[in-house]
């Protein structure tokens, strides 16, 4: 049986979640909601180490650490994120990097020798804007550690990917890569080939990039199948047999694409209903796709066939304002 930490939005973010819960797999592949493990307001994004679980507190601008003991959590630290609306965490050696959405800055948070959050060590301000009404200023949204010395971060408001050198637990911004105006880069992940995949929230497209000398260069880009003008794209998931999945919030669909083995060619396949409202996060486990539908307060599970298309296994499971699923 597979178990998951479930994070969600609380009342300070117009949600219903009280904190971090557990979901466990059922025989049909779907997930069953278990107990609330610890109260934590708007723990909308989670990341873990062997000893700790870390969460943002998006409504209050903080980051929390919890000591893990099996399926139990005990809070052992809370610090300021350095900005407003922290929405993403990346765990490095001895520090956490937090993306502050509303203020557009990256915070570097030190961890003590036990692994608890200890304090804000560095703040890297954002800059820039874009043509979309929601791109009124910088909006840091996610980061990706490429190797021990390089971290990329995406700015949804500025249509930029920023390049940082990692050294001694600190970041130095060394370059940037511009995406087409109005892209709204939201998520950045590494394809199994090693290429970099970036999801455009506003343009509703997928960009494939590769490292080039000390920077980046584009390989290809493709529009998400099924998209409509009012959609916002969210969450990239890689499935078996080369399939790629992304949520379309608004029309409430899961877009399906197929990537070549080397990751350089991406082909639209189709789209299916997400079986809920506002698919904020999705994760693949084996031949199952779990989708956190935030506004319908539910998690839907789909089986992935050889054609890559998701098929709902059962009625979605009620869950409070779900925004992130992380394996225990």
PDB file of N, CA, C and O in Angstrom, residues 221-268:
ATOM      1  N   UNK A 221       8.517  23.799 -28.700  1.00  0.00           N
ATOM      2  CA  UNK A 221       7.381  24.144 -27.853  1.00  0.00           C
ATOM      3  C   UNK A 221       6.114  23.653 -28.531  1.00  0.00           C
ATOM      4  O   UNK A 221       6.070  23.497 -29.759  1.00  0.00           O
ATOM      5  N   UNK A 222       5.080  23.394 -27.729  1.00  0.00           N
ATOM      6  CA  UNK A 222       3.844  22.841 -28.278  1.00  0.00           C
ATOM      7  C   UNK A 222       2.680  23.337 -27.440  1.00  0.00           C
ATOM      8  O   UNK A 222       2.781  23.474 -26.209  1.00  0.00           O
ATOM      9  N   UNK A 223       1.564  23.649 -28.101  1.00  0.00           N
ATOM     10  CA  UNK A 223       0.351  24.043 -27.395  1.00  0.00           C
ATOM     11  C   UNK A 223      -0.281  22.826 -26.736  1.00  0.00           C
ATOM     12  O   UNK A 223      -0.246  21.714 -27.278  1.00  0.00           O
ATOM     13  N   UNK A 224      -0.882  23.029 -25.562  1.00  0.00           N
ATOM     14  CA  UNK A 224      -1.539  21.922 -24.877  1.00  0.00           C
ATOM     15  C   UNK A 224      -2.848  21.577 -25.581  1.00  0.00           C
ATOM     16  O   UNK A 224      -3.657  22.469 -25.870  1.00  0.00           O
ATOM     17  N   UNK A 225      -3.078  20.304 -25.869  1.00  0.00           N
ATOM     18  CA  UNK A 225      -4.341  19.920 -26.507  1.00  0.00           C
ATOM     19  C   UNK A 225      -5.518  20.146 -25.569  1.00  0.00           C
ATOM     20  O   UNK A 225      -5.404  19.967 -24.352  1.00  0.00           O
ATOM     21  N   UNK A 226      -6.639  20.579 -26.130  1.00  0.00           N
ATOM     22  CA  UNK A 226      -7.851  20.788 -25.353  1.00  0.00           C
ATOM     23  C   UNK A 226      -7.970  22.154 -24.729  1.00  0.00           C
ATOM     24  O   UNK A 226      -9.009  22.496 -24.164  1.00  0.00           O
ATOM     25  N   UNK A 227      -6.943  22.983 -24.816  1.00  0.00           N
ATOM     26  CA  UNK A 227      -6.956  24.274 -24.128  1.00  0.00           C
ATOM     27  C   UNK A 227      -8.010  25.207 -24.709  1.00  0.00           C
ATOM     28  O   UNK A 227      -8.342  25.143 -25.901  1.00  0.00           O
ATOM     29  N   UNK A 228      -8.546  26.075 -23.851  1.00  0.00           N
ATOM     30  CA  UNK A 228      -9.419  27.155 -24.295  1.00  0.00           C
ATOM     31  C   UNK A 228      -8.814  28.468 -23.785  1.00  0.00           C
ATOM     32  O   UNK A 228      -7.929  28.474 -22.924  1.00  0.00           O
ATOM     33  N   UNK A 229      -9.314  29.564 -24.305  1.00  0.00           N
ATOM     34  CA  UNK A 229      -8.660  30.857 -24.071  1.00  0.00           C
ATOM     35  C   UNK A 229      -8.587  31.229 -22.599  1.00  0.00           C
ATOM     36  O   UNK A 229      -7.626  31.868 -22.159  1.00  0.00           O
ATOM     37  N   UNK A 230      -9.591  30.847 -21.813  1.00  0.00           N
ATOM     38  CA  UNK A 230      -9.646  31.270 -20.412  1.00  0.00           C
ATOM     39  C   UNK A 230      -8.931  30.318 -19.464  1.00  0.00           C
ATOM     40  O   UNK A 230      -8.923  30.541 -18.249  1.00  0.00           O
ATOM     41  N   UNK A 231      -8.321  29.259 -19.965  1.00  0.00           N
ATOM     42  CA  UNK A 231      -7.650  28.281 -19.109  1.00  0.00           C
ATOM     43  C   UNK A 231      -6.375  28.836 -18.486  1.00  0.00           C
ATOM     44  O   UNK A 231      -5.742  29.759 -19.011  1.00  0.00           O
ATOM     45  N   UNK A 232      -5.981  28.212 -17.362  1.00  0.00           N
ATOM     46  CA  UNK A 232      -4.661  28.374 -16.775  1.00  0.00           C
ATOM     47  C   UNK A 232      -4.050  26.985 -16.634  1.00  0.00           C
ATOM     48  O   UNK A 232      -4.668  26.090 -16.047  1.00  0.00           O
ATOM     49  N   UNK A 233      -2.856  26.799 -17.177  1.00  0.00           N
ATOM     50  CA  UNK A 233      -2.217  25.484 -17.120  1.00  0.00           C
ATOM     51  C   UNK A 233      -1.513  25.303 -15.786  1.00  0.00           C
ATOM     52  O   UNK A 233      -1.032  26.261 -15.179  1.00  0.00           O
ATOM     53  N   UNK A 234      -1.438  24.041 -15.313  1.00  0.00           N
ATOM     54  CA  UNK A 234      -0.780  23.760 -14.035  1.00  0.00           C
ATOM     55  C   UNK A 234      -0.298  22.320 -13.999  1.00  0.00           C
ATOM     56  O   UNK A 234      -1.028  21.417 -14.415  1.00  0.00           O
ATOM     57  N   UNK A 235       0.918  22.135 -13.497  1.00  0.00           N
ATOM     58  CA  UNK A 235       1.458  20.827 -13.096  1.00  0.00           C
ATOM     59  C   UNK A 235       1.803  19.899 -14.259  1.00  0.00           C
ATOM     60  O   UNK A 235       0.926  19.441 -14.990  1.00  0.00           O
ATOM     61  N   UNK A 236       3.074  19.608 -14.412  1.00  0.00           N
ATOM     62  CA  UNK A 236       3.566  18.637 -15.391  1.00  0.00           C
ATOM     63  C   UNK A 236       3.792  17.307 -14.682  1.00  0.00           C
ATOM     64  O   UNK A 236       4.386  17.259 -13.610  1.00  0.00           O
ATOM     65  N   UNK A 237       3.315  16.226 -15.301  1.00  0.00           N
ATOM     66  CA  UNK A 237       3.580  14.875 -14.790  1.00  0.00           C
ATOM     67  C   UNK A 237       4.076  14.010 -15.934  1.00  0.00           C
ATOM     68  O   UNK A 237       3.567  14.099 -17.061  1.00  0.00           O
ATOM     69  N   UNK A 238       5.060  13.156 -15.642  1.00  0.00           N
ATOM     70  CA  UNK A 238       5.562  12.213 -16.636  1.00  0.00           C
ATOM     71  C   UNK A 238       5.012  10.830 -16.338  1.00  0.00           C
ATOM     72  O   UNK A 238       5.136  10.318 -15.215  1.00  0.00           O
ATOM     73  N   UNK A 239       4.393  10.216 -17.350  1.00  0.00           N
ATOM     74  CA  UNK A 239       3.840   8.882 -17.199  1.00  0.00           C
ATOM     75  C   UNK A 239       4.664   7.842 -17.923  1.00  0.00           C
ATOM     76  O   UNK A 239       5.687   8.148 -18.544  1.00  0.00           O
ATOM     77  N   UNK A 240       4.234   6.590 -17.857  1.00  0.00           N
ATOM     78  CA  UNK A 240       4.949   5.534 -18.579  1.00  0.00           C
ATOM     79  C   UNK A 240       4.807   5.702 -20.087  1.00  0.00           C
ATOM     80  O   UNK A 240       3.937   6.412 -20.574  1.00  0.00           O
ATOM     81  N   UNK A 241       5.704   5.060 -20.804  1.00  0.00           N
ATOM     82  CA  UNK A 241       5.674   5.008 -22.279  1.00  0.00           C
ATOM     83  C   UNK A 241       5.799   6.379 -22.929  1.00  0.00           C
ATOM     84  O   UNK A 241       5.323   6.603 -24.047  1.00  0.00           O
ATOM     85  N   UNK A 242       6.410   7.340 -22.236  1.00  0.00           N
ATOM     86  CA  UNK A 242       6.702   8.629 -22.834  1.00  0.00           C
ATOM     87  C   UNK A 242       5.596   9.662 -22.761  1.00  0.00           C
ATOM     88  O   UNK A 242       5.748  10.758 -23.314  1.00  0.00           O
ATOM     89  N   UNK A 243       4.504   9.360 -22.081  1.00  0.00           N
ATOM     90  CA  UNK A 243       3.393  10.311 -22.050  1.00  0.00           C
ATOM     91  C   UNK A 243       3.627  11.399 -21.003  1.00  0.00           C
ATOM     92  O   UNK A 243       4.265  11.178 -19.977  1.00  0.00           O
ATOM     93  N   UNK A 244       3.095  12.576 -21.316  1.00  0.00           N
ATOM     94  CA  UNK A 244       3.243  13.764 -20.472  1.00  0.00           C
ATOM     95  C   UNK A 244       1.847  14.311 -20.202  1.00  0.00           C
ATOM     96  O   UNK A 244       1.001  14.357 -21.107  1.00  0.00           O
ATOM     97  N   UNK A 245       1.602  14.758 -18.949  1.00  0.00           N
ATOM     98  CA  UNK A 245       0.288  15.231 -18.545  1.00  0.00           C
ATOM     99  C   UNK A 245       0.385  16.631 -17.957  1.00  0.00           C
ATOM    100  O   UNK A 245       1.362  16.968 -17.278  1.00  0.00           O
ATOM    101  N   UNK A 246      -0.644  17.455 -18.210  1.00  0.00           N
ATOM    102  CA  UNK A 246      -0.703  18.806 -17.638  1.00  0.00           C
ATOM    103  C   UNK A 246      -2.162  19.160 -17.407  1.00  0.00           C
ATOM    104  O   UNK A 246      -3.041  18.808 -18.209  1.00  0.00           O
ATOM    105  N   UNK A 247      -2.438  19.864 -16.312  1.00  0.00           N
ATOM    106  CA  UNK A 247      -3.797  20.274 -16.011  1.00  0.00           C
ATOM    107  C   UNK A 247      -4.174  21.555 -16.723  1.00  0.00           C
ATOM    108  O   UNK A 247      -3.341  22.435 -16.960  1.00  0.00           O
ATOM    109  N   UNK A 248      -5.450  21.664 -17.049  1.00  0.00           N
ATOM    110  CA  UNK A 248      -6.024  22.884 -17.621  1.00  0.00           C
ATOM    111  C   UNK A 248      -7.127  23.350 -16.680  1.00  0.00           C
ATOM    112  O   UNK A 248      -8.232  22.786 -16.664  1.00  0.00           O
ATOM    113  N   UNK A 249      -6.807  24.359 -15.868  1.00  0.00           N
ATOM    114  CA  UNK A 249      -7.765  24.876 -14.900  1.00  0.00           C
ATOM    115  C   UNK A 249      -8.689  25.872 -15.596  1.00  0.00           C
ATOM    116  O   UNK A 249      -8.229  26.807 -16.233  1.00  0.00           O
ATOM    117  N   UNK A 250      -9.973  25.629 -15.487  1.00  0.00           N
ATOM    118  CA  UNK A 250     -10.967  26.448 -16.171  1.00  0.00           C
ATOM    119  C   UNK A 250     -11.865  25.527 -16.966  1.00  0.00           C
ATOM    120  O   UNK A 250     -13.025  25.284 -16.594  1.00  0.00           O
ATOM    121  N   UNK A 251     -11.341  24.957 -18.045  1.00  0.00           N
ATOM    122  CA  UNK A 251     -12.084  23.913 -18.765  1.00  0.00           C
ATOM    123  C   UNK A 251     -12.012  22.594 -18.019  1.00  0.00           C
ATOM    124  O   UNK A 251     -12.737  21.653 -18.342  1.00  0.00           O
ATOM    125  N   UNK A 252     -11.111  22.521 -17.001  1.00  0.00           N
ATOM    126  CA  UNK A 252     -11.015  21.360 -16.108  1.00  0.00           C
ATOM    127  C   UNK A 252     -10.750  20.062 -16.876  1.00  0.00           C
ATOM    128  O   UNK A 252     -11.525  19.108 -16.834  1.00  0.00           O
ATOM    129  N   UNK A 253      -9.608  20.066 -17.544  1.00  0.00           N
ATOM    130  CA  UNK A 253      -9.179  18.915 -18.318  1.00  0.00           C
ATOM    131  C   UNK A 253      -7.744  18.539 -17.962  1.00  0.00           C
ATOM    132  O   UNK A 253      -7.000  19.337 -17.375  1.00  0.00           O
ATOM    133  N   UNK A 254      -7.382  17.333 -18.336  1.00  0.00           N
ATOM    134  CA  UNK A 254      -5.993  16.891 -18.307  1.00  0.00           C
ATOM    135  C   UNK A 254      -5.534  16.759 -19.745  1.00  0.00           C
ATOM    136  O   UNK A 254      -6.085  15.966 -20.520  1.00  0.00           O
ATOM    137  N   UNK A 255      -4.542  17.574 -20.127  1.00  0.00           N
ATOM    138  CA  UNK A 255      -3.972  17.500 -21.472  1.00  0.00           C
ATOM    139  C   UNK A 255      -2.952  16.368 -21.516  1.00  0.00           C
ATOM    140  O   UNK A 255      -2.170  16.188 -20.584  1.00  0.00           O
ATOM    141  N   UNK A 256      -2.973  15.616 -22.614  1.00  0.00           N
ATOM    142  CA  UNK A 256      -2.085  14.464 -22.787  1.00  0.00           C
ATOM    143  C   UNK A 256      -1.196  14.717 -23.997  1.00  0.00           C
ATOM    144  O   UNK A 256      -1.680  15.058 -25.082  1.00  0.00           O
ATOM    145  N   UNK A 257       0.113  14.546 -23.799  1.00  0.00           N
ATOM    146  CA  UNK A 257       1.079  14.694 -24.880  1.00  0.00           C
ATOM    147  C   UNK A 257       2.007  13.488 -24.856  1.00  0.00           C
ATOM    148  O   UNK A 257       2.032  12.727 -23.880  1.00  0.00           O
ATOM    149  N   UNK A 258       2.785  13.327 -25.918  1.00  0.00           N
ATOM    150  CA  UNK A 258       3.755  12.230 -25.960  1.00  0.00           C
ATOM    151  C   UNK A 258       5.115  12.792 -26.354  1.00  0.00           C
ATOM    152  O   UNK A 258       5.236  13.557 -27.316  1.00  0.00           O
ATOM    153  N   UNK A 259       6.139  12.416 -25.585  1.00  0.00           N
ATOM    154  CA  UNK A 259       7.502  12.868 -25.847  1.00  0.00           C
ATOM    155  C   UNK A 259       8.338  11.721 -26.383  1.00  0.00           C
ATOM    156  O   UNK A 259       8.203  10.570 -25.948  1.00  0.00           O
ATOM    157  N   UNK A 260       9.216  12.031 -27.321  1.00  0.00           N
ATOM    158  CA  UNK A 260      10.154  11.034 -27.831  1.00  0.00           C
ATOM    159  C   UNK A 260      11.114  10.629 -26.722  1.00  0.00           C
ATOM    160  O   UNK A 260      11.254  11.320 -25.708  1.00  0.00           O
ATOM    161  N   UNK A 261      11.798   9.519 -26.915  1.00  0.00           N
ATOM    162  CA  UNK A 261      12.707   9.018 -25.881  1.00  0.00           C
ATOM    163  C   UNK A 261      13.768  10.048 -25.520  1.00  0.00           C
ATOM    164  O   UNK A 261      14.141  10.188 -24.344  1.00  0.00           O
ATOM    165  N   UNK A 262      14.261  10.782 -26.518  1.00  0.00           N
ATOM    166  CA  UNK A 262      15.288  11.794 -26.233  1.00  0.00           C
ATOM    167  C   UNK A 262      14.686  13.102 -25.741  1.00  0.00           C
ATOM    168  O   UNK A 262      15.412  14.054 -25.451  1.00  0.00           O
ATOM    169  N   UNK A 263      13.338  13.171 -25.633  1.00  0.00           N
ATOM    170  CA  UNK A 263      12.664  14.335 -25.093  1.00  0.00           C
ATOM    171  C   UNK A 263      12.559  15.525 -26.011  1.00  0.00           C
ATOM    172  O   UNK A 263      11.943  16.536 -25.654  1.00  0.00           O
ATOM    173  N   UNK A 264      13.104  15.438 -27.223  1.00  0.00           N
ATOM    174  CA  UNK A 264      13.201  16.615 -28.085  1.00  0.00           C
ATOM    175  C   UNK A 264      11.947  16.857 -28.925  1.00  0.00           C
ATOM    176  O   UNK A 264      11.746  17.967 -29.428  1.00  0.00           O
ATOM    177  N   UNK A 265      11.124  15.844 -29.099  1.00  0.00           N
ATOM    178  CA  UNK A 265       9.899  15.991 -29.871  1.00  0.00           C
ATOM    179  C   UNK A 265       8.703  15.696 -28.970  1.00  0.00           C
ATOM    180  O   UNK A 265       8.653  14.654 -28.313  1.00  0.00           O
ATOM    181  N   UNK A 266       7.741  16.619 -28.943  1.00  0.00           N
ATOM    182  CA  UNK A 266       6.544  16.460 -28.125  1.00  0.00           C
ATOM    183  C   UNK A 266       5.328  16.620 -29.030  1.00  0.00           C
ATOM    184  O   UNK A 266       5.216  17.608 -29.768  1.00  0.00           O
ATOM    185  N   UNK A 267       4.417  15.640 -28.952  1.00  0.00           N
ATOM    186  CA  UNK A 267       3.256  15.606 -29.832  1.00  0.00           C
ATOM    187  C   UNK A 267       1.975  15.641 -29.010  1.00  0.00           C
ATOM    188  O   UNK A 267       1.827  14.842 -28.075  1.00  0.00           O
ATOM    189  N   UNK A 268       1.030  16.526 -29.340  1.00  0.00           N
ATOM    190  CA  UNK A 268      -0.261  16.508 -28.637  1.00  0.00           C
ATOM    191  C   UNK A 268      -1.012  15.209 -28.926  1.00  0.00           C
ATOM    192  O   UNK A 268      -0.995  14.705 -30.056  1.00  0.00           O
TER     193      UNK A 268
END
